[in-house]
XYZ file of C-alpha atoms in Angstrom:
660
model
C 66.892 11.620 116.731
C 66.534 12.096 112.823
C 68.452 10.146 111.057
C 71.918 11.786 109.309
C 71.288 11.466 105.496
C 75.274 13.492 105.479
C 77.949 15.567 107.552
C 79.608 18.639 107.012
C 82.762 19.610 108.613
C 82.821 23.529 110.290
C 84.062 25.874 110.007
C 84.282 25.935 106.032
C 87.401 27.898 106.082
C 89.096 27.544 109.332
C 92.328 30.132 110.835
C 95.407 28.740 112.347
C 97.972 31.522 112.610
C 101.824 30.913 113.217
C 103.444 31.539 117.021
C 106.506 30.782 118.204
C 105.967 29.517 121.161
C 105.464 26.400 123.441
C 101.361 27.489 124.214
C 98.033 27.385 121.821
C 95.075 28.902 122.334
C 91.806 28.090 120.117
C 90.463 30.806 117.313
C 87.307 32.769 117.821
C 84.723 29.836 117.648
C 81.581 32.575 118.072
C 81.291 35.710 116.567
C 80.985 37.706 119.552
C 83.098 36.063 121.917
C 84.327 37.408 125.109
C 87.593 38.974 125.412
C 90.533 36.763 126.819
C 92.179 37.849 129.900
C 95.275 40.140 129.550
C 98.342 37.753 129.121
C 96.485 35.288 127.034
C 98.272 35.604 123.251
C 101.988 34.876 124.822
C 103.497 31.675 126.615
C 103.135 31.864 130.877
C 106.148 34.509 131.817
C 107.133 35.359 128.741
C 107.240 38.946 126.336
C 109.519 36.811 123.593
C 107.024 33.816 122.871
C 103.284 33.978 121.045
C 101.242 31.667 121.266
C 99.783 30.065 118.375
C 96.913 30.106 117.157
C 95.008 26.592 116.720
C 91.775 26.015 113.995
C 89.342 23.455 115.447
C 87.265 21.638 113.278
C 83.765 20.042 114.249
C 81.420 17.166 112.383
C 77.875 18.363 112.440
C 75.307 15.912 111.101
C 72.168 16.904 108.890
C 69.220 15.315 107.826
C 67.201 14.859 104.537
C 66.035 18.435 104.818
C 69.498 20.286 105.646
C 68.353 20.342 109.306
C 71.416 20.576 111.894
C 71.151 16.657 113.939
C 73.822 17.835 116.201
C 77.028 17.261 116.857
C 79.098 13.578 115.338
C 82.037 12.736 117.670
C 84.085 9.760 118.336
C 83.160 7.019 120.535
C 79.448 6.708 121.202
C 78.762 4.735 118.000
C 80.515 6.707 115.724
C 83.772 7.636 114.605
C 85.499 10.177 112.315
C 88.945 10.020 111.143
C 90.441 13.285 110.375
C 92.987 14.381 107.548
C 94.684 17.795 106.396
C 97.401 18.695 103.798
C 98.707 21.597 104.370
C 101.763 22.932 102.376
C 103.467 26.043 101.287
C 104.214 27.232 97.712
C 104.617 30.810 97.727
C 108.073 30.426 96.432
C 107.110 28.543 93.670
C 104.682 31.149 92.128
C 104.086 34.188 90.507
C 105.245 37.700 92.134
C 102.458 39.519 94.045
C 102.197 43.578 92.360
C 98.545 44.075 92.951
C 95.211 42.165 92.634
C 94.465 40.768 88.710
C 90.805 41.042 89.056
C 90.943 44.767 88.830
C 91.189 47.386 85.835
C 94.849 48.382 86.897
C 96.147 45.308 86.741
C 95.952 45.189 82.926
C 98.811 47.989 82.686
C 101.698 46.556 84.776
C 104.975 46.026 83.140
C 105.106 42.404 82.095
C 107.449 41.705 84.761
C 104.475 42.617 87.493
C 103.366 39.545 86.187
C 106.626 37.304 86.250
C 107.415 33.820 88.495
C 109.111 34.027 92.394
C 112.138 32.716 91.931
C 112.242 32.237 87.772
C 115.645 30.655 87.170
C 114.613 27.341 89.660
C 112.618 24.686 89.090
C 109.164 24.953 90.320
C 108.894 21.377 92.118
C 112.244 22.055 93.758
C 110.297 25.480 95.527
C 106.971 23.843 96.808
C 106.762 22.407 100.922
C 104.401 19.912 100.687
C 104.943 17.154 103.222
C 101.664 15.674 102.209
C 98.667 14.879 103.737
C 98.281 13.492 107.629
C 95.730 11.577 109.252
C 94.784 11.425 112.777
C 91.243 9.553 115.126
C 90.176 9.231 118.360
C 90.614 11.793 121.159
C 93.278 13.428 123.115
C 95.861 12.629 120.366
C 98.943 13.658 118.334
C 102.448 13.227 118.178
C 105.758 13.406 115.556
C 103.884 11.239 113.277
C 101.197 13.909 112.675
C 103.478 16.786 111.801
C 103.451 18.302 109.049
C 107.623 18.001 108.257
C 108.851 19.744 104.524
C 112.214 20.178 102.903
C 112.999 23.161 100.274
C 115.084 21.287 97.957
C 115.893 24.502 96.037
C 119.514 25.487 95.934
C 120.656 22.442 96.846
C 119.542 22.799 100.615
C 117.356 20.315 101.186
C 116.315 23.100 103.825
C 113.812 21.648 106.356
C 110.691 23.593 106.939
C 107.458 22.560 110.231
C 104.858 23.794 108.840
C 102.585 22.939 111.269
C 100.998 19.421 113.462
C 97.154 17.838 113.569
C 96.448 17.055 117.279
C 92.898 16.156 118.556
C 90.942 17.485 121.554
C 89.163 15.043 124.770
C 86.194 15.172 122.619
C 88.241 13.829 119.092
C 87.338 17.532 117.285
C 90.799 18.456 115.193
C 92.714 20.764 115.794
C 95.473 22.172 113.385
C 98.106 24.016 114.634
C 100.261 26.412 112.252
C 103.992 27.192 111.827
C 106.657 28.715 114.297
C 106.576 32.152 112.035
C 110.102 30.923 110.727
C 111.258 32.582 107.358
C 114.818 32.372 106.353
C 116.931 32.733 103.062
C 117.591 29.385 101.494
C 120.274 30.714 99.077
C 124.267 30.527 100.060
C 125.130 33.482 100.013
C 122.184 34.649 102.240
C 119.123 36.640 99.937
C 118.649 40.073 100.813
C 115.355 41.400 101.673
C 114.429 44.252 99.599
C 110.521 44.220 98.907
C 107.276 43.980 100.929
C 106.092 41.003 99.073
C 108.241 39.614 96.376
C 111.789 38.257 98.228
C 113.040 35.626 95.932
C 115.577 32.942 98.029
C 113.662 32.789 100.975
C 110.848 31.282 102.398
C 107.975 31.340 105.450
C 106.440 28.621 107.018
C 102.540 29.708 106.353
C 99.988 27.503 104.459
C 96.952 26.066 103.731
C 94.895 22.791 102.647
C 92.008 20.629 102.569
C 90.513 19.227 105.381
C 88.409 16.030 105.229
C 86.583 13.532 107.432
C 85.803 9.874 107.399
C 82.514 9.522 109.179
C 80.807 6.286 110.410
C 77.719 6.351 112.492
C 75.597 2.824 113.671
C 78.625 1.162 111.196
C 77.599 3.417 107.914
C 79.660 5.851 106.008
C 78.323 9.334 105.910
C 78.825 11.453 103.425
C 80.909 14.461 104.861
C 81.155 17.904 102.927
C 85.273 18.905 103.586
C 86.736 21.978 104.831
C 89.737 23.970 104.465
C 92.371 25.843 106.862
C 94.768 28.548 106.013
C 97.765 29.154 108.600
C 97.695 32.854 108.831
C 100.581 35.238 110.308
C 99.697 36.410 113.915
C 96.731 38.629 114.914
C 98.767 41.474 116.976
C 95.047 42.877 118.117
C 92.521 40.228 118.191
C 89.672 41.968 119.804
C 89.545 44.229 116.947
C 87.565 43.596 113.608
C 88.002 45.197 110.827
C 85.858 47.675 109.245
C 85.045 45.157 106.333
C 85.436 41.712 107.448
C 86.044 38.562 105.582
C 82.881 37.380 106.611
C 81.027 40.214 104.904
C 83.129 40.211 101.719
C 81.692 36.618 101.295
C 78.294 37.000 102.566
C 78.564 40.172 100.155
C 79.876 37.556 97.340
C 76.946 35.119 97.859
C 74.125 37.482 98.368
C 75.163 39.245 95.282
C 75.392 36.179 93.203
C 72.235 34.901 94.627
C 73.128 32.124 96.422
C 72.498 33.513 100.005
C 68.711 35.667 99.989
C 69.374 39.288 101.244
C 68.500 40.044 105.090
C 64.649 39.839 105.067
C 64.437 42.580 107.809
C 67.031 44.810 108.370
C 68.321 45.261 112.392
C 69.898 48.110 113.589
C 71.426 45.854 116.084
C 72.291 42.569 114.180
C 73.246 44.667 110.834
C 73.966 48.352 111.516
C 75.348 48.866 114.912
C 77.885 46.100 114.639
C 79.660 48.242 111.598
C 79.632 51.327 113.471
C 81.551 50.308 116.465
C 83.931 48.945 113.981
C 85.102 52.450 113.539
C 85.253 52.874 117.098
C 87.382 50.156 118.229
C 90.393 51.626 115.553
C 91.080 54.033 118.032
C 92.650 51.489 119.815
C 94.938 50.563 116.689
C 95.200 54.261 114.972
C 95.583 57.557 116.785
C 93.329 58.817 113.795
C 90.392 57.141 114.256
C 90.975 57.790 117.815
C 90.422 61.260 117.492
C 87.349 60.739 115.143
C 85.923 57.690 116.274
C 87.254 57.098 119.728
C 85.993 57.793 123.428
C 83.939 61.323 123.209
C 85.078 61.938 119.884
C 83.002 63.467 117.324
C 81.891 59.965 116.044
C 81.893 58.218 119.292
C 79.557 55.551 118.076
C 80.119 53.621 121.704
C 78.026 56.738 123.311
C 75.062 55.279 124.442
C 73.053 58.502 123.470
C 74.755 58.664 119.985
C 73.711 54.912 119.046
C 69.812 55.686 120.865
C 69.662 58.487 118.049
C 71.000 56.671 115.500
C 69.125 53.346 116.163
C 65.591 54.825 115.981
C 63.642 55.357 112.803
C 61.629 58.329 113.989
C 62.185 60.590 111.206
C 63.893 63.163 113.017
C 66.836 60.803 112.963
C 67.361 60.774 109.356
C 69.301 63.534 108.748
C 71.711 62.179 111.453
C 71.536 59.034 109.682
C 71.875 60.309 106.104
C 75.028 62.244 107.580
C 76.550 59.174 108.933
C 76.376 57.249 105.474
C 77.090 60.137 103.261
C 80.697 59.501 105.220
C 81.142 56.110 103.137
C 83.616 56.353 100.461
C 81.764 55.919 96.625
C 84.065 55.624 93.678
C 82.200 57.610 91.371
C 81.587 60.617 93.837
C 84.571 60.855 95.717
C 87.335 60.184 93.094
C 90.728 60.415 94.908
C 90.002 61.773 98.059
C 91.659 60.787 101.089
C 88.411 62.094 102.907
C 85.340 59.825 102.535
C 85.039 56.580 105.310
C 86.847 53.907 106.073
C 90.111 55.577 105.954
C 91.621 52.295 104.959
C 94.184 51.576 101.397
C 92.367 49.801 99.222
C 93.835 47.158 96.465
C 95.153 49.913 93.658
C 97.007 51.631 96.571
C 99.983 53.432 94.599
C 101.913 56.905 95.885
C 101.206 59.316 94.215
C 97.311 58.199 93.949
C 96.263 57.041 90.413
C 92.706 55.315 90.881
C 89.847 55.592 93.179
C 90.595 52.591 94.277
C 93.549 53.746 96.239
C 91.078 53.063 99.141
C 88.552 50.903 100.228
C 84.610 51.201 100.404
C 82.203 48.729 102.055
C 80.200 45.936 99.591
C 77.275 46.223 97.583
C 75.440 44.740 100.738
C 76.801 46.923 103.234
C 75.441 49.562 101.200
C 72.486 47.931 100.707
C 71.660 47.812 104.212
C 72.817 51.224 105.123
C 70.421 52.302 102.801
C 67.287 51.449 103.981
C 68.811 51.961 107.636
C 68.997 55.574 106.077
C 65.463 55.085 104.912
C 63.924 54.208 108.270
C 63.274 50.930 106.891
C 64.923 48.706 109.824
C 63.612 47.294 113.040
C 64.756 49.567 115.561
C 63.710 47.654 119.024
C 64.796 44.083 118.906
C 68.020 43.136 120.158
C 69.713 40.714 118.178
C 71.071 37.579 119.845
C 74.800 37.348 120.657
C 76.696 34.333 122.257
C 80.003 34.702 124.346
C 80.807 30.839 123.593
C 80.133 28.526 121.016
C 78.304 26.506 123.461
C 75.437 28.809 125.077
C 73.998 28.752 121.139
C 71.503 26.153 120.065
C 72.708 23.285 118.528
C 71.180 24.762 114.966
C 72.987 27.879 115.044
C 76.212 26.471 115.944
C 77.635 25.418 112.463
C 76.830 29.282 111.337
C 78.138 30.244 114.253
C 82.006 28.785 113.485
C 81.826 29.293 109.604
C 81.284 33.276 110.561
C 83.382 33.434 113.342
C 86.447 32.102 111.688
C 85.742 34.706 109.184
C 84.935 37.606 111.463
C 87.999 38.025 112.962
C 89.963 38.262 109.350
C 90.244 41.436 106.309
C 89.030 41.927 103.076
C 90.705 45.362 102.809
C 93.080 45.665 101.337
C 93.896 43.111 99.071
C 97.514 44.350 98.824
C 97.846 41.331 99.335
C 96.450 41.298 102.359
C 96.629 39.514 105.775
C 95.077 35.961 105.813
C 94.003 35.307 102.376
C 93.922 38.201 98.982
C 91.770 38.798 95.834
C 91.007 35.259 94.859
C 88.858 34.739 97.446
C 86.596 37.222 95.990
C 85.720 34.670 93.434
C 82.752 31.865 93.770
C 84.161 29.711 91.240
C 86.631 28.976 94.262
C 83.580 27.696 96.363
C 81.233 24.211 95.881
C 78.797 25.995 98.101
C 78.794 30.059 100.598
C 82.131 29.930 102.457
C 83.417 26.132 101.418
C 86.363 25.501 98.745
C 86.035 23.903 96.103
C 88.920 21.100 96.540
C 90.844 19.432 93.652
C 90.776 15.880 94.790
C 93.467 14.345 92.477
C 96.709 16.076 95.709
C 98.827 17.158 92.730
C 99.884 20.319 91.835
C 98.075 22.829 89.674
C 98.899 23.294 86.046
C 102.092 25.440 85.136
C 100.407 28.716 83.637
C 104.237 29.377 82.294
C 106.416 32.590 82.629
C 103.906 34.765 83.059
C 100.016 35.267 84.806
C 98.574 38.168 83.150
C 94.871 38.952 84.367
C 93.476 37.545 81.382
C 95.118 34.030 82.071
C 94.567 34.310 85.622
C 90.355 35.170 85.486
C 89.877 32.167 82.629
C 87.934 29.534 82.738
C 91.200 27.552 82.178
C 93.055 29.738 85.378
C 93.740 28.958 88.894
C 90.353 30.240 90.616
C 89.089 27.062 90.222
C 89.411 24.066 91.968
C 92.063 24.331 94.993
C 95.082 21.954 95.771
C 97.600 22.467 99.471
C 99.060 26.027 98.837
C 96.512 27.178 96.832
C 95.257 30.434 99.094
C 98.463 31.955 100.581
C 100.761 31.306 97.877
C 99.392 34.577 96.661
C 100.550 36.095 99.548
C 103.631 38.354 100.582
C 106.936 36.449 101.205
C 108.147 36.652 103.778
C 105.058 37.169 105.726
C 107.201 39.539 108.146
C 108.160 41.772 105.022
C 104.457 42.743 104.184
C 103.722 43.402 107.914
C 106.407 45.004 108.280
C 106.019 47.357 105.285
C 101.985 48.065 106.251
C 101.502 51.148 107.990
C 99.589 54.423 107.732
C 99.721 57.954 105.457
C 102.476 56.702 103.086
C 103.571 59.350 100.900
C 106.371 60.775 98.765
C 108.874 63.011 100.001
C 107.349 65.777 97.960
C 104.175 65.587 98.486
C 104.462 66.090 102.252
C 102.641 69.377 103.046
C 100.952 71.022 105.606
C 97.394 69.030 104.979
C 99.616 65.670 105.491
C 98.586 63.468 108.169
C 101.010 60.351 109.569
C 98.130 58.587 110.454
C 95.146 58.197 108.095
C 95.162 56.360 105.442
C 96.107 53.144 107.071
C 97.202 49.243 106.343
C 94.790 46.786 108.387
C 95.538 48.240 111.713
C 92.966 45.698 113.003
C 95.367 43.105 112.536
C 98.637 45.578 112.391
C 98.029 48.284 114.664
C 99.514 51.275 113.883
C 99.244 53.544 117.076
C 98.396 52.013 120.396
C 97.913 52.794 124.147
C 101.325 51.212 126.257
C 101.208 49.631 129.575
C 103.026 52.214 130.739
C 100.464 54.989 129.759
C 97.224 52.790 131.228
C 99.193 52.146 134.427
C 99.300 56.205 135.072
C 95.320 56.228 133.676
C 94.125 54.006 136.210
C 96.336 55.862 139.151
C 93.313 57.264 140.506
C 95.198 59.182 142.933
C 96.976 61.013 139.960
C 96.186 64.441 138.503
C 93.154 64.024 136.507
C 95.474 66.511 133.327
C 98.294 63.811 133.519
C 95.516 61.148 133.489
C 94.254 62.383 130.363
C 97.392 62.911 128.554
C 98.976 59.555 129.358
C 95.291 58.234 127.748
C 95.068 60.522 124.921
C 98.750 59.342 123.999
C 99.313 56.698 121.301
C 102.609 55.238 120.880
C 103.923 53.691 117.266
C 103.912 49.907 117.059
C 106.116 49.312 114.868
C 108.891 52.131 116.951
C 111.187 48.953 117.697
C 112.141 48.492 113.765
C 114.728 50.752 112.062
C 113.729 53.828 110.451
C 115.286 52.548 107.130
C 112.817 50.204 105.840
C 115.157 48.086 104.168
C 116.205 47.341 108.375
C 113.312 47.757 109.686
C 111.730 44.920 107.283
C 115.187 42.426 108.318
C 114.965 43.739 112.190
C 110.602 42.533 111.600
C 111.975 38.796 110.504
C 113.619 38.253 114.618
C 111.607 41.005 116.451
C 107.909 39.266 115.211
C 107.215 38.003 118.502
C 108.456 40.102 121.164
C 106.544 43.201 119.819
C 103.364 44.029 122.557
C 99.947 42.012 121.503
C 96.676 44.639 121.826
C 94.798 43.159 124.601
C 91.285 44.216 126.451
C 91.598 45.996 130.410
C 88.627 46.400 132.080
C 89.093 49.820 133.828
C 88.502 49.735 137.595
C 88.416 52.901 138.863
C 84.834 53.493 138.309
C 85.028 57.850 138.190
C 83.590 57.913 134.580
C 86.461 59.826 132.917
C 87.437 56.631 130.430
C 85.588 53.752 128.926
C 84.808 50.453 131.068
C 86.729 48.915 128.626
C 90.468 49.820 127.265
C 92.228 47.981 124.994
C 96.230 48.155 125.687
C 99.270 47.014 124.172
C 101.147 44.348 126.412
C 104.470 45.003 127.026
C 107.077 44.557 124.777
C 110.156 41.779 125.469
C 112.962 44.104 126.970
C 115.635 42.894 124.880
C 114.108 45.604 122.083
C 115.993 48.543 122.208
C 114.774 52.183 123.867
C 113.121 53.941 121.432
C 110.922 57.329 121.558
C 107.329 56.711 121.198
C 107.009 58.505 118.212
C 110.257 56.355 115.983
C 108.355 55.374 112.338
C 104.823 57.907 112.743
C 106.134 59.231 109.488
C 106.202 56.560 106.437
C 108.109 58.183 103.336
C 108.548 56.393 100.177
C 112.105 57.460 98.731
C 112.063 57.870 94.830
C 113.145 54.793 92.634
C 117.217 56.088 93.063
C 116.536 54.404 96.648
C 115.776 50.706 94.404
C 117.926 47.479 95.844
C 119.841 47.710 92.766
C 121.498 50.709 94.130
C 124.598 50.670 96.307
C 124.247 50.548 100.140
C 126.131 53.416 100.741
C 124.109 55.912 98.134
C 120.685 54.067 99.269
C 121.340 54.686 103.031
C 122.593 58.646 101.647
C 119.177 58.571 99.595
C 116.673 57.562 102.936
C 119.079 60.106 105.196
C 118.306 63.137 102.335
C 114.094 62.426 102.334
C 114.079 62.548 106.026
C 115.688 65.823 106.504
C 113.898 67.096 103.786
C 110.973 65.925 105.402
C 111.983 67.320 108.646
C 112.795 70.855 107.385
C 109.664 71.564 105.428
C 106.952 69.818 108.278
C 106.310 70.007 111.831
C 107.871 66.752 112.163
C 111.379 65.874 113.238
C 114.043 63.434 111.988
C 113.670 60.834 114.558
C 109.937 60.313 113.736
C 110.316 59.724 109.904
C 110.541 56.641 108.560
C 112.164 56.555 104.732
C 113.182 54.163 102.544
C 112.087 52.466 99.419
C 110.304 49.036 99.516
C 109.029 48.741 96.029
C 107.792 51.071 93.161
C 105.740 53.907 94.598
C 103.766 53.601 90.820
C 103.571 50.669 89.469
C 101.272 51.010 87.199
C 101.250 54.810 85.951
C 103.727 54.901 83.604
C 101.493 53.048 80.776
C 97.650 53.454 79.873
């Protein structure tokens, strides 16, 4: 074996997720892992306890030519001592209104750049238990827990952010918090908005992962990693249209750090993107109608895939038709029709910017242009690995890096699901996918009472070396209010008319579903003796995933604080009948907890912003009256009924429309 010149920790960015269960599972370690068995995401015999997703880290040795030698494990002539440092600094950071690196951010009011909890000391708002170190195999006890406190308001609230363990081979296992969010003030602060609730904390976190490695008694240089503890993934087998890996790969390709693919392969570069559109059929009814089973653009269809995957000239117009559906800001303006049907970084109601909607990365666009031209390999099948152990050791580090990011989202950074807009700035990185560490362990600079774009993007701003809690501090506080608020088909009440769709555009359905196939309907689908009409009707029905939340948006956000582990998880099931009526794989919502209120499938289907008259400063009775009036007017002017309509004020509908 070649001598180890240095080591790297992989994945470069690991993703753990909160959960209130006693059990846990490992985050994906290959981009093409097989779906887990139904029931894998909640504790055994519990529909109210969601498992934590653990991030597992490995050390790989490299030779002087940067070639992978193999994994370095504790024991057998080597020692691996791990250190990680989780922190949550959300309450001490600035409000999230919009991504600060887009032109629209220049048009915010001053308060849009202000601090959260502006009247409290910053040090009193950081939850930082300090680093923890662990070594050996199958280790982990209370001394490896991240037990912090939030001293704000004199309460010294205890907050558990997670813990370190090692697996049976001595690899690092990071578990995050329990999903607990609460007010730390007396009296309890109200939840008033999707992203900036003063007086509240949650237990997501992030921070550096390092290791001290000796091989045959000699200490070896180790390039460190990072861990992000994010909210739960309620659709773990659905990838976003543009994944976080797509975004960062584009960042490094466009910046010249990584090369553009030498040869474009349909199997490797194009087909996976198209299939992600069709996989969204299980989390959004609008995508199901267009891209779903036997829909007009069912990219899972073998016949359609054969034509799109051929570089023969007779299929060029078919390829072009698909590519031309993709959004182009200069061509499409404010139109909601181009693909993908996802909200973007500048989402507001009413729409005022082309960035109201998301689009593909520049690298994906270049790939599709070559595909349309027929300049691609249409014969070679891309080698996939359903488990990391099946892959050659030289490929394993890259698979780990990619898998962690491919199951995270890039759009929309409003603020996002796992991380937000700073992640797309190359100043954060020491090399592709590897976060640059602030080594002194101290909080970064204080940027004053306001953090406008010029300061945020400057050479002295926060987009350089990162410390514990720095990636997640930009996210919604608490995460449940953001998750509860980001749905589909948002409109002002006066804009809803005959061309309104309650399904599209949408936020984040690959992590937070909009519309799902219920277990009850799936049971009907698989009842082979039932009538074809009844089975087809059950298959086409989609229930609103958020249906259990109160239709009043403010109350619905409060509901999410306690209901989040009781909601269903969209899981993969085989279709067992074998009659060809339905896909061989069907994604189904697991049974929600029976303690949730009995509600119709279509409750909260329609999502309506009320005017600023319904803002949190108003009297509760006035807010309820405004919301009821909005729901009644929508029902009077459309096909929808009041029971389907969720109305309320969750943020200023147009944060930048009154300036510039």
